[in-house]
PDB file of C-alpha atoms in Angstrom:
ATOM      1  CA  MET A 270       2.496 -11.295  11.976  1.00  0.00           C
ATOM      2  CA  SER A 271       0.480 -13.564   9.715  1.00  0.00           C
ATOM      3  CA  LYS A 272       2.380 -15.268   6.952  1.00  0.00           C
ATOM      4  CA  THR A 273       0.916 -14.627   3.520  1.00  0.00           C
ATOM      5  CA  THR A 274       0.365 -17.628   1.291  1.00  0.00           C
ATOM      6  CA  GLY A 275       3.306 -18.119  -1.080  1.00  0.00           C
ATOM      7  CA  ILE A 276       2.767 -18.121  -4.819  1.00  0.00           C
ATOM      8  CA  ALA A 277       3.869 -21.794  -5.099  1.00  0.00           C
ATOM      9  CA  GLU A 278       1.154 -22.762  -2.645  1.00  0.00           C
ATOM     10  CA  ILE A 279      -1.442 -20.740  -4.533  1.00  0.00           C
ATOM     11  CA  ILE A 280      -0.400 -22.395  -7.801  1.00  0.00           C
ATOM     12  CA  GLN A 281      -0.759 -25.859  -6.223  1.00  0.00           C
ATOM     13  CA  GLN A 282      -4.192 -24.957  -4.859  1.00  0.00           C
ATOM     14  CA  ALA A 283      -5.249 -23.643  -8.275  1.00  0.00           C
ATOM     15  CA  GLN A 284      -4.033 -26.827  -9.969  1.00  0.00           C
ATOM     16  CA  SER A 285      -5.698 -29.253  -7.570  1.00  0.00           C
ATOM     17  CA  ALA A 286      -8.982 -27.316  -7.544  1.00  0.00           C
ATOM     18  CA  SER A 287      -8.871 -26.598 -11.321  1.00  0.00           C
ATOM     19  CA  SER A 288      -9.308 -22.977 -10.349  1.00  0.00           C
ATOM     20  CA  PRO A 289      -7.053 -20.602 -12.330  1.00  0.00           C
ATOM     21  CA  GLU A 290      -8.918 -17.695 -10.742  1.00  0.00           C
ATOM     22  CA  LEU A 291      -6.861 -18.280  -7.591  1.00  0.00           C
ATOM     23  CA  ILE A 292      -3.738 -17.350  -9.573  1.00  0.00           C
ATOM     24  CA  ILE A 293      -5.432 -14.388 -11.262  1.00  0.00           C
ATOM     25  CA  ASP A 294      -6.483 -13.053  -7.857  1.00  0.00           C
ATOM     26  CA  ALA A 295      -2.922 -13.366  -6.565  1.00  0.00           C
ATOM     27  CA  VAL A 296      -1.223 -11.517  -9.433  1.00  0.00           C
ATOM     28  CA  PRO A 297      -1.556  -7.711  -9.300  1.00  0.00           C
ATOM     29  CA  TYR A 298      -1.033  -7.261 -13.062  1.00  0.00           C
ATOM     30  CA  ALA A 299      -3.824  -9.765 -13.851  1.00  0.00           C
ATOM     31  CA  ARG A 300      -6.114  -7.848 -11.484  1.00  0.00           C
ATOM     32  CA  LEU A 301      -5.159  -4.544 -13.113  1.00  0.00           C
ATOM     33  CA  LEU A 302      -6.260  -5.933 -16.486  1.00  0.00           C
ATOM     34  CA  GLY A 303      -9.403  -7.310 -14.853  1.00  0.00           C
ATOM     35  CA  MET A 304      -9.128 -10.669 -16.618  1.00  0.00           C
ATOM     36  CA  ARG A 305     -11.105 -13.761 -15.669  1.00  0.00           C
ATOM     37  CA  SER A 306     -11.049 -17.410 -16.728  1.00  0.00           C
ATOM     38  CA  VAL A 307     -13.700 -19.980 -17.572  1.00  0.00           C
ATOM     39  CA  TYR A 308     -13.796 -23.626 -18.532  1.00  0.00           C
ATOM     40  CA  GLU A 309     -15.733 -24.204 -21.718  1.00  0.00           C
ATOM     41  CA  PRO A 310     -17.362 -27.626 -21.871  1.00  0.00           C
ATOM     42  CA  ASP A 311     -15.635 -29.908 -24.352  1.00  0.00           C
ATOM     43  CA  ASP A 312     -15.046 -33.632 -24.838  1.00  0.00           C
ATOM     44  CA  ALA A 313     -11.934 -33.611 -22.684  1.00  0.00           C
ATOM     45  CA  GLY A 314     -13.672 -32.208 -19.606  1.00  0.00           C
ATOM     46  CA  GLY A 315     -13.386 -28.481 -20.242  1.00  0.00           C
ATOM     47  CA  ALA A 316     -11.135 -26.151 -22.189  1.00  0.00           C
ATOM     48  CA  LEU A 317      -9.634 -23.206 -20.345  1.00  0.00           C
ATOM     49  CA  ILE A 318     -10.366 -19.853 -21.919  1.00  0.00           C
ATOM     50  CA  PHE A 319      -9.650 -16.365 -20.662  1.00  0.00           C
ATOM     51  CA  HIS A 320     -11.966 -13.389 -20.589  1.00  0.00           C
ATOM     52  CA  LEU A 321     -11.054  -9.709 -20.619  1.00  0.00           C
ATOM     53  CA  PRO A 322     -14.232  -7.748 -19.843  1.00  0.00           C
ATOM     54  CA  PRO A 323     -14.325  -4.155 -21.127  1.00  0.00           C
ATOM     55  CA  LYS A 324     -12.534  -1.985 -18.586  1.00  0.00           C
ATOM     56  CA  LYS A 325     -11.680   1.656 -19.016  1.00  0.00           C
ATOM     57  CA  SER A 326      -8.131   1.224 -17.766  1.00  0.00           C
ATOM     58  CA  ASN A 327      -7.378  -0.968 -20.819  1.00  0.00           C
ATOM     59  CA  VAL A 328      -8.419   1.662 -23.381  1.00  0.00           C
ATOM     60  CA  GLY A 329      -5.695   3.184 -25.549  1.00  0.00           C
ATOM     61  CA  ASN A 330      -7.715   5.108 -28.102  1.00  0.00           C
ATOM     62  CA  PRO A 331     -10.760   6.946 -26.762  1.00  0.00           C
ATOM     63  CA  THR A 332     -12.121   8.088 -30.128  1.00  0.00           C
ATOM     64  CA  LEU A 333     -12.756   4.624 -31.640  1.00  0.00           C
ATOM     65  CA  PRO A 334     -12.765   3.519 -28.731  1.00  0.00           C
ATOM     66  CA  ALA A 335     -10.195   0.733 -28.846  1.00  0.00           C
ATOM     67  CA  LEU A 336      -8.226  -1.304 -26.361  1.00  0.00           C
ATOM     68  CA  HIS A 337      -4.538  -0.450 -25.966  1.00  0.00           C
ATOM     69  CA  GLY A 338      -2.390  -2.889 -27.942  1.00  0.00           C
ATOM     70  CA  GLY A 339      -0.244  -3.283 -24.852  1.00  0.00           C
ATOM     71  CA  ALA A 340      -3.257  -4.313 -22.784  1.00  0.00           C
ATOM     72  CA  ILE A 341      -4.190  -6.926 -25.397  1.00  0.00           C
ATOM     73  CA  GLY A 342      -0.587  -8.168 -25.464  1.00  0.00           C
ATOM     74  CA  GLY A 343      -0.402  -8.210 -21.670  1.00  0.00           C
ATOM     75  CA  PHE A 344      -3.682 -10.130 -21.476  1.00  0.00           C
ATOM     76  CA  MET A 345      -2.384 -12.737 -23.946  1.00  0.00           C
ATOM     77  CA  GLU A 346       0.945 -13.066 -22.170  1.00  0.00           C
ATOM     78  CA  MET A 347      -0.758 -13.427 -18.791  1.00  0.00           C
ATOM     79  CA  ALA A 348      -3.204 -15.957 -20.260  1.00  0.00           C
ATOM     80  CA  ALA A 349      -0.295 -18.006 -21.616  1.00  0.00           C
ATOM     81  CA  THR A 350       1.472 -17.928 -18.233  1.00  0.00           C
ATOM     82  CA  ILE A 351      -1.629 -19.190 -16.439  1.00  0.00           C
ATOM     83  CA  HIS A 352      -2.336 -21.755 -19.150  1.00  0.00           C
ATOM     84  CA  VAL A 353       1.164 -23.206 -18.621  1.00  0.00           C
ATOM     85  CA  LEU A 354       0.657 -23.299 -14.855  1.00  0.00           C
ATOM     86  CA  MET A 355      -2.730 -25.017 -15.198  1.00  0.00           C
ATOM     87  CA  SER A 356      -1.673 -27.599 -17.771  1.00  0.00           C
ATOM     88  CA  MET A 357       1.697 -28.665 -16.394  1.00  0.00           C
ATOM     89  CA  ASP A 358       3.211 -29.967 -13.246  1.00  0.00           C
ATOM     90  CA  VAL A 359       5.099 -26.786 -12.359  1.00  0.00           C
ATOM     91  CA  VAL A 360       4.850 -24.658  -9.237  1.00  0.00           C
ATOM     92  CA  LYS A 361       7.242 -21.867 -10.173  1.00  0.00           C
ATOM     93  CA  VAL A 362       5.971 -19.011 -12.307  1.00  0.00           C
ATOM     94  CA  PRO A 363       7.311 -19.794 -15.815  1.00  0.00           C
ATOM     95  CA  ARG A 364       9.780 -17.224 -17.119  1.00  0.00           C
ATOM     96  CA  VAL A 365       8.861 -15.675 -20.441  1.00  0.00           C
ATOM     97  CA  VAL A 366      11.812 -15.634 -22.842  1.00  0.00           C
ATOM     98  CA  ASP A 367      10.136 -14.020 -25.800  1.00  0.00           C
ATOM     99  CA  PHE A 368       6.707 -13.002 -26.938  1.00  0.00           C
ATOM    100  CA  SER A 369       5.612 -12.229 -30.468  1.00  0.00           C
ATOM    101  CA  ILE A 370       2.229 -10.796 -31.362  1.00  0.00           C
ATOM    102  CA  ASP A 371       0.483 -10.070 -34.654  1.00  0.00           C
ATOM    103  CA  TYR A 372      -2.302  -7.523 -34.422  1.00  0.00           C
ATOM    104  CA  VAL A 373      -4.746  -8.408 -37.180  1.00  0.00           C
ATOM    105  CA  ARG A 374      -7.844  -6.396 -36.216  1.00  0.00           C
ATOM    106  CA  ALA A 375      -8.549  -3.433 -33.958  1.00  0.00           C
ATOM    107  CA  GLY A 376      -9.494  -4.493 -30.443  1.00  0.00           C
ATOM    108  CA  ARG A 377     -12.831  -2.815 -29.829  1.00  0.00           C
ATOM    109  CA  TYR A 378     -13.935  -1.779 -26.367  1.00  0.00           C
ATOM    110  CA  GLU A 379     -15.905  -4.951 -25.658  1.00  0.00           C
ATOM    111  CA  ASP A 380     -15.560  -8.473 -24.293  1.00  0.00           C
ATOM    112  CA  THR A 381     -12.313 -10.082 -25.413  1.00  0.00           C
ATOM    113  CA  TRP A 382     -11.414 -13.751 -25.175  1.00  0.00           C
ATOM    114  CA  ALA A 383      -8.211 -15.755 -25.405  1.00  0.00           C
ATOM    115  CA  SER A 384      -7.379 -19.417 -25.713  1.00  0.00           C
ATOM    116  CA  CYS A 385      -3.929 -20.969 -25.537  1.00  0.00           C
ATOM    117  CA  SER A 386      -2.428 -24.204 -26.734  1.00  0.00           C
ATOM    118  CA  VAL A 387       0.895 -25.758 -25.904  1.00  0.00           C
ATOM    119  CA  VAL A 388       2.619 -26.331 -29.227  1.00  0.00           C
ATOM    120  CA  ARG A 389       5.615 -28.044 -27.717  1.00  0.00           C
ATOM    121  CA  GLN A 390       6.701 -28.852 -24.205  1.00  0.00           C
ATOM    122  CA  GLY A 391      10.318 -29.777 -23.694  1.00  0.00           C
ATOM    123  CA  ASN A 392      12.254 -30.274 -20.483  1.00  0.00           C
ATOM    124  CA  LYS A 393      13.081 -26.609 -20.152  1.00  0.00           C
ATOM    125  CA  LEU A 394      11.219 -24.795 -22.868  1.00  0.00           C
ATOM    126  CA  VAL A 395       7.514 -24.484 -23.628  1.00  0.00           C
ATOM    127  CA  ASN A 396       6.083 -22.961 -26.812  1.00  0.00           C
ATOM    128  CA  VAL A 397       2.558 -21.614 -26.435  1.00  0.00           C
ATOM    129  CA  ALA A 398       0.239 -20.287 -29.154  1.00  0.00           C
ATOM    130  CA  ILE A 399      -2.392 -17.724 -28.145  1.00  0.00           C
ATOM    131  CA  GLN A 400      -5.511 -16.637 -30.044  1.00  0.00           C
ATOM    132  CA  THR A 401      -7.650 -13.644 -29.126  1.00  0.00           C
ATOM    133  CA  TRP A 402     -11.091 -12.813 -30.437  1.00  0.00           C
ATOM    134  CA  GLN A 403     -14.138 -10.691 -29.656  1.00  0.00           C
ATOM    135  CA  GLN A 404     -17.655 -11.352 -30.991  1.00  0.00           C
ATOM    136  CA  ASP A 405     -16.611 -13.792 -33.671  1.00  0.00           C
ATOM    137  CA  ARG A 406     -14.345 -16.593 -32.596  1.00  0.00           C
ATOM    138  CA  ASP A 407     -13.262 -17.184 -36.174  1.00  0.00           C
ATOM    139  CA  ALA A 408     -12.103 -13.582 -36.534  1.00  0.00           C
ATOM    140  CA  SER A 409      -9.025 -13.264 -34.320  1.00  0.00           C
ATOM    141  CA  ILE A 410      -8.039  -9.751 -33.328  1.00  0.00           C
ATOM    142  CA  ALA A 411      -4.517 -10.921 -32.488  1.00  0.00           C
ATOM    143  CA  THR A 412      -2.449 -14.067 -32.550  1.00  0.00           C
ATOM    144  CA  ALA A 413       0.694 -14.552 -30.524  1.00  0.00           C
ATOM    145  CA  ARG A 414       3.240 -17.080 -29.479  1.00  0.00           C
ATOM    146  CA  ALA A 415       5.437 -17.192 -26.421  1.00  0.00           C
ATOM    147  CA  HIS A 416       8.403 -19.197 -25.204  1.00  0.00           C
ATOM    148  CA  PHE A 417       8.627 -19.924 -21.503  1.00  0.00           C
ATOM    149  CA  LEU A 418      11.382 -21.488 -19.427  1.00  0.00           C
ATOM    150  CA  ILE A 419      10.071 -23.883 -16.805  1.00  0.00           C
ATOM    151  CA  GLU A 420      11.738 -25.579 -13.860  1.00  0.00           C
TER     152      GLU A 420
ATOM    153  CA  MET B 221       9.814  15.901 -41.378  1.00  0.00           C
ATOM    154  CA  ALA B 222       7.828  15.595 -38.172  1.00  0.00           C
ATOM    155  CA  ASP B 223       7.079  18.722 -36.170  1.00  0.00           C
ATOM    156  CA  ILE B 224       8.651  17.739 -32.846  1.00  0.00           C
ATOM    157  CA  GLU B 225       6.824  20.417 -30.874  1.00  0.00           C
ATOM    158  CA  LYS B 226       3.475  19.156 -32.163  1.00  0.00           C
ATOM    159  CA  LEU B 227       4.541  15.598 -31.495  1.00  0.00           C
ATOM    160  CA  ARG B 228       5.428  16.489 -27.906  1.00  0.00           C
ATOM    161  CA  LYS B 229       1.947  17.922 -27.464  1.00  0.00           C
ATOM    162  CA  LEU B 230       0.366  14.884 -29.084  1.00  0.00           C
ATOM    163  CA  CYS B 231       2.221  12.598 -26.666  1.00  0.00           C
ATOM    164  CA  LYS B 232       1.021  14.701 -23.775  1.00  0.00           C
ATOM    165  CA  LEU B 233      -2.530  14.594 -25.132  1.00  0.00           C
ATOM    166  CA  MET B 234      -2.450  10.822 -25.642  1.00  0.00           C
ATOM    167  CA  VAL B 235      -1.263  10.041 -22.133  1.00  0.00           C
ATOM    168  CA  SER B 236      -3.528  12.549 -20.395  1.00  0.00           C
ATOM    169  CA  ALA B 237      -6.705  13.037 -22.466  1.00  0.00           C
ATOM    170  CA  ASN B 238      -8.680  10.085 -21.179  1.00  0.00           C
ATOM    171  CA  PRO B 239      -8.390   9.820 -17.380  1.00  0.00           C
ATOM    172  CA  GLY B 240      -8.481   6.247 -16.170  1.00  0.00           C
ATOM    173  CA  ASP B 241      -7.320   4.715 -19.481  1.00  0.00           C
ATOM    174  CA  HIS B 242      -4.366   2.386 -20.030  1.00  0.00           C
ATOM    175  CA  PHE B 243      -1.819   5.225 -20.154  1.00  0.00           C
ATOM    176  CA  HIS B 244      -2.989   6.353 -16.732  1.00  0.00           C
ATOM    177  CA  ALA B 245      -3.117   2.785 -15.416  1.00  0.00           C
ATOM    178  CA  LEU B 246       0.567   2.375 -16.267  1.00  0.00           C
ATOM    179  CA  ASP B 247       1.515   6.033 -15.628  1.00  0.00           C
ATOM    180  CA  MET B 248       3.724   5.962 -18.705  1.00  0.00           C
ATOM    181  CA  ARG B 249       5.618   9.156 -19.599  1.00  0.00           C
ATOM    182  CA  PHE B 250       7.563  10.373 -22.587  1.00  0.00           C
ATOM    183  CA  THR B 251      10.837  11.957 -21.626  1.00  0.00           C
ATOM    184  CA  ARG B 252      12.439  12.781 -24.963  1.00  0.00           C
ATOM    185  CA  LEU B 253      11.329  13.120 -28.563  1.00  0.00           C
ATOM    186  CA  GLU B 254      13.479  13.469 -31.627  1.00  0.00           C
ATOM    187  CA  GLU B 255      12.908  12.748 -35.266  1.00  0.00           C
ATOM    188  CA  GLY B 256      12.701   8.963 -35.426  1.00  0.00           C
ATOM    189  CA  LYS B 257      13.611   8.409 -31.792  1.00  0.00           C
ATOM    190  CA  VAL B 258      11.609   8.447 -28.555  1.00  0.00           C
ATOM    191  CA  LEU B 259      12.436   7.865 -24.890  1.00  0.00           C
ATOM    192  CA  ALA B 260       9.777   6.832 -22.371  1.00  0.00           C
ATOM    193  CA  GLU B 261       9.556   5.863 -18.730  1.00  0.00           C
ATOM    194  CA  LEU B 262       7.429   3.362 -16.833  1.00  0.00           C
ATOM    195  CA  PRO B 263       7.479   3.982 -13.073  1.00  0.00           C
ATOM    196  CA  TYR B 264       7.457   0.992 -10.734  1.00  0.00           C
ATOM    197  CA  SER B 265       4.064   0.253  -9.278  1.00  0.00           C
ATOM    198  CA  GLU B 266       2.597  -2.609  -7.251  1.00  0.00           C
ATOM    199  CA  SER B 267      -0.286  -2.867  -9.712  1.00  0.00           C
ATOM    200  CA  ILE B 268       1.913  -4.145 -12.571  1.00  0.00           C
ATOM    201  CA  VAL B 269       3.637  -6.842 -10.533  1.00  0.00           C
ATOM    202  CA  GLY B 270       3.566 -10.273 -12.190  1.00  0.00           C
ATOM    203  CA  ASN B 271       5.173 -12.278  -9.410  1.00  0.00           C
ATOM    204  CA  PRO B 272       3.894 -11.182  -5.989  1.00  0.00           C
ATOM    205  CA  GLU B 273       6.682 -13.065  -4.229  1.00  0.00           C
ATOM    206  CA  THR B 274       9.556 -11.264  -5.930  1.00  0.00           C
ATOM    207  CA  GLY B 275       7.796  -8.004  -6.816  1.00  0.00           C
ATOM    208  CA  VAL B 276       9.040  -8.294 -10.412  1.00  0.00           C
ATOM    209  CA  ILE B 277       6.747  -6.543 -12.894  1.00  0.00           C
ATOM    210  CA  HIS B 278       4.930  -8.593 -15.532  1.00  0.00           C
ATOM    211  CA  GLY B 279       6.256  -8.814 -19.078  1.00  0.00           C
ATOM    212  CA  GLY B 280       2.916  -7.499 -20.314  1.00  0.00           C
ATOM    213  CA  ALA B 281       3.609  -4.064 -18.824  1.00  0.00           C
ATOM    214  CA  LEU B 282       6.933  -4.009 -20.698  1.00  0.00           C
ATOM    215  CA  THR B 283       5.132  -5.032 -23.877  1.00  0.00           C
ATOM    216  CA  ALA B 284       2.801  -2.047 -23.425  1.00  0.00           C
ATOM    217  CA  LEU B 285       5.750   0.285 -22.758  1.00  0.00           C
ATOM    218  CA  LEU B 286       7.707  -0.892 -25.805  1.00  0.00           C
ATOM    219  CA  ASP B 287       4.634  -0.914 -28.066  1.00  0.00           C
ATOM    220  CA  THR B 288       3.776   2.656 -27.099  1.00  0.00           C
ATOM    221  CA  CYS B 289       7.349   3.938 -27.276  1.00  0.00           C
ATOM    222  CA  SER B 290       7.886   2.299 -30.691  1.00  0.00           C
ATOM    223  CA  GLY B 291       4.526   3.619 -31.896  1.00  0.00           C
ATOM    224  CA  PHE B 292       5.574   7.191 -31.143  1.00  0.00           C
ATOM    225  CA  ALA B 293       8.984   6.600 -32.695  1.00  0.00           C
ATOM    226  CA  ALA B 294       7.074   5.610 -35.843  1.00  0.00           C
ATOM    227  CA  ILE B 295       4.994   8.822 -35.780  1.00  0.00           C
ATOM    228  CA  SER B 296       8.120  10.881 -35.138  1.00  0.00           C
ATOM    229  CA  ALA B 297       9.596   9.622 -38.406  1.00  0.00           C
ATOM    230  CA  LEU B 298       6.622  10.785 -40.479  1.00  0.00           C
ATOM    231  CA  ASP B 299       5.541  14.186 -41.775  1.00  0.00           C
ATOM    232  CA  ASP B 300       1.961  13.927 -40.533  1.00  0.00           C
ATOM    233  CA  LEU B 301       0.738  13.352 -37.011  1.00  0.00           C
ATOM    234  CA  ALA B 302      -0.453   9.953 -38.160  1.00  0.00           C
ATOM    235  CA  ILE B 303      -1.002   7.348 -35.495  1.00  0.00           C
ATOM    236  CA  CYS B 304      -0.088   4.078 -37.184  1.00  0.00           C
ATOM    237  CA  PRO B 305      -1.565   0.777 -36.050  1.00  0.00           C
ATOM    238  CA  THR B 306       0.894  -1.829 -34.767  1.00  0.00           C
ATOM    239  CA  MET B 307       1.182  -4.643 -37.275  1.00  0.00           C
ATOM    240  CA  ASP B 308       3.318  -6.886 -35.119  1.00  0.00           C
ATOM    241  CA  LEU B 309       5.616  -6.754 -32.157  1.00  0.00           C
ATOM    242  CA  ARG B 310       8.191  -9.115 -30.781  1.00  0.00           C
ATOM    243  CA  VAL B 311       9.687  -8.717 -27.334  1.00  0.00           C
ATOM    244  CA  ASP B 312      12.754 -10.612 -26.102  1.00  0.00           C
ATOM    245  CA  TYR B 313      13.158 -10.613 -22.343  1.00  0.00           C
ATOM    246  CA  MET B 314      16.815 -10.585 -21.335  1.00  0.00           C
ATOM    247  CA  ARG B 315      16.355 -10.429 -17.587  1.00  0.00           C
ATOM    248  CA  ALA B 316      13.770  -9.639 -14.914  1.00  0.00           C
ATOM    249  CA  ALA B 317      13.335  -5.945 -14.179  1.00  0.00           C
ATOM    250  CA  GLU B 318      14.558  -5.036 -10.721  1.00  0.00           C
ATOM    251  CA  PRO B 319      11.623  -4.189  -8.444  1.00  0.00           C
ATOM    252  CA  HIS B 320      11.084  -0.661  -7.072  1.00  0.00           C
ATOM    253  CA  LYS B 321      12.923   0.969  -9.969  1.00  0.00           C
ATOM    254  CA  PRO B 322      11.513   2.587 -13.096  1.00  0.00           C
ATOM    255  CA  VAL B 323      12.021   1.011 -16.507  1.00  0.00           C
ATOM    256  CA  PHE B 324      13.109   3.255 -19.369  1.00  0.00           C
ATOM    257  CA  ALA B 325      12.476   2.587 -23.020  1.00  0.00           C
ATOM    258  CA  SER B 326      14.264   3.902 -26.073  1.00  0.00           C
ATOM    259  CA  ALA B 327      12.787   3.224 -29.499  1.00  0.00           C
ATOM    260  CA  GLU B 328      13.738   4.280 -33.002  1.00  0.00           C
ATOM    261  CA  ALA B 329      12.215   4.050 -36.427  1.00  0.00           C
ATOM    262  CA  TYR B 330      15.103   2.617 -38.418  1.00  0.00           C
ATOM    263  CA  ARG B 331      13.397   2.366 -41.775  1.00  0.00           C
ATOM    264  CA  VAL B 332      10.394   4.080 -43.307  1.00  0.00           C
ATOM    265  CA  THR B 333       8.855   2.793 -46.504  1.00  0.00           C
ATOM    266  CA  ARG B 334       5.726   3.889 -48.327  1.00  0.00           C
ATOM    267  CA  GLN B 335       3.572   1.383 -46.412  1.00  0.00           C
ATOM    268  CA  VAL B 336       5.513   0.347 -43.323  1.00  0.00           C
ATOM    269  CA  VAL B 337       7.541   1.914 -40.506  1.00  0.00           C
ATOM    270  CA  PHE B 338      10.097  -0.501 -39.022  1.00  0.00           C
ATOM    271  CA  CYS B 339      11.000   0.178 -35.386  1.00  0.00           C
ATOM    272  CA  ARG B 340      13.194  -1.325 -32.724  1.00  0.00           C
ATOM    273  CA  GLY B 341      13.477  -0.583 -29.056  1.00  0.00           C
ATOM    274  CA  VAL B 342      15.156  -1.466 -25.831  1.00  0.00           C
ATOM    275  CA  ALA B 343      13.942  -1.412 -22.221  1.00  0.00           C
ATOM    276  CA  TYR B 344      16.483  -0.913 -19.457  1.00  0.00           C
ATOM    277  CA  GLN B 345      16.984   0.360 -15.928  1.00  0.00           C
ATOM    278  CA  ASP B 346      20.428   1.595 -14.856  1.00  0.00           C
ATOM    279  CA  ASP B 347      22.350   0.789 -17.997  1.00  0.00           C
ATOM    280  CA  ILE B 348      21.126   0.645 -21.573  1.00  0.00           C
ATOM    281  CA  ASN B 349      23.870  -1.917 -22.245  1.00  0.00           C
ATOM    282  CA  ASN B 350      22.346  -4.276 -19.693  1.00  0.00           C
ATOM    283  CA  PRO B 351      18.816  -4.335 -21.107  1.00  0.00           C
ATOM    284  CA  VAL B 352      15.700  -5.812 -19.574  1.00  0.00           C
ATOM    285  CA  ALA B 353      14.106  -6.389 -22.973  1.00  0.00           C
ATOM    286  CA  HIS B 354      14.493  -5.771 -26.680  1.00  0.00           C
ATOM    287  CA  CYS B 355      11.736  -5.326 -29.201  1.00  0.00           C
ATOM    288  CA  VAL B 356      11.082  -5.034 -32.892  1.00  0.00           C
ATOM    289  CA  ALA B 357       7.757  -3.591 -33.967  1.00  0.00           C
ATOM    290  CA  ASN B 358       6.359  -2.803 -37.385  1.00  0.00           C
ATOM    291  CA  PHE B 359       3.652  -0.258 -38.043  1.00  0.00           C
ATOM    292  CA  ILE B 360       1.405   0.018 -41.053  1.00  0.00           C
ATOM    293  CA  ARG B 361       1.144   3.519 -42.498  1.00  0.00           C
ATOM    294  CA  LEU B 362      -2.251   5.049 -43.083  1.00  0.00           C
ATOM    295  CA  ASP B 363      -3.211   6.131 -46.587  1.00  0.00           C
ATOM    296  CA  PRO B 364      -1.960   9.686 -47.243  1.00  0.00           C
ATOM    297  CA  GLU B 365      -5.522  11.129 -47.313  1.00  0.00           C
ATOM    298  CA  VAL B 366      -6.465   9.461 -44.013  1.00  0.00           C
ATOM    299  CA  SER B 367      -3.168  10.558 -42.548  1.00  0.00           C
ATOM    300  CA  ALA B 368      -3.754  14.195 -43.564  1.00  0.00           C
ATOM    301  CA  GLN B 369      -7.306  14.065 -42.203  1.00  0.00           C
ATOM    302  CA  MET B 370      -6.040  12.709 -38.901  1.00  0.00           C
ATOM    303  CA  THR B 371      -3.490  15.520 -38.635  1.00  0.00           C
ATOM    304  CA  GLN B 372      -6.239  18.073 -39.260  1.00  0.00           C
ATOM    305  CA  MET B 373      -8.457  16.410 -36.673  1.00  0.00           C
ATOM    306  CA  ILE B 374      -5.729  16.273 -34.035  1.00  0.00           C
ATOM    307  CA  GLU B 375      -4.226  19.739 -34.449  1.00  0.00           C
ATOM    308  CA  PRO B 376      -7.053  21.755 -32.786  1.00  0.00           C
ATOM    309  CA  PHE B 377      -6.732  19.568 -29.675  1.00  0.00           C
ATOM    310  CA  LEU B 378      -3.052  20.440 -29.391  1.00  0.00           C
ATOM    311  CA  GLU B 379      -3.665  24.175 -29.076  1.00  0.00           C
ATOM    312  CA  GLY B 380      -4.640  24.045 -25.416  1.00  0.00           C
ATOM    313  CA  ILE B 381      -1.637  21.929 -24.449  1.00  0.00           C
ATOM    314  CA  GLU B 382       1.485  23.465 -22.987  1.00  0.00           C
TER     315      GLU B 382
END
């Protein structure tokens, strides 16, 4: 029987190859959402941003149509998890302690983007801020923050 | 006061009307509806796993469950069948959900004001006193005219639902 690659190994591969997609491909929930990641060129050698292409299985309201708030929240939480893994020297999946989201605009059925920033990294606890937008980067559809425990 | 029978049909419509949408992706069900209180269930599925090594589901799926359950608790506290947008939601994760078991959610609207419905909820498996997660969620009420229009728009769709 072939041994499947452990998640710690996948995380290490993703970190050394700067390839968060390896983690996305290994996590069923990230695949269900259909999220992707890209590095945007910036002065520091690329900023990680996350992309949620329109996918029917993320729709919550068919008449608008609009994305399900839970899918937007899940996307942001998943983005924050991967951001932590890609920006820190950790190989265990960080444990989310709490997650708080403000929905400020309806999430239309179109391309959605998220960027994360680590507000504070302590020995155990990491605070991450997450922004999500669609066509206009300056018009967030939701902002969130999450606390993660890391080992 | 909310018409619970109509609300039951609305729940059924929401989770079934649009095959392939997020409700179907998560296979979420509503198991009990009362005025101001709603119970829901999220079955275990490989597709919502967040850690493939342990099989533990991702917090995002719980966020979706609690958001939806709280959202219906908000509607159940109102006179109209008015779907209120989520203003904000906070989820506290107490422990990992045990794999291969469903997660239940219970949410209540504990305060209704002219503009806002304040809800809280809990997600659990075997014992509601040993929760997986807690949430607070606030919903913004639609203007009374919009709310009445929405009720009128929704009602014909409920007729064909058992």
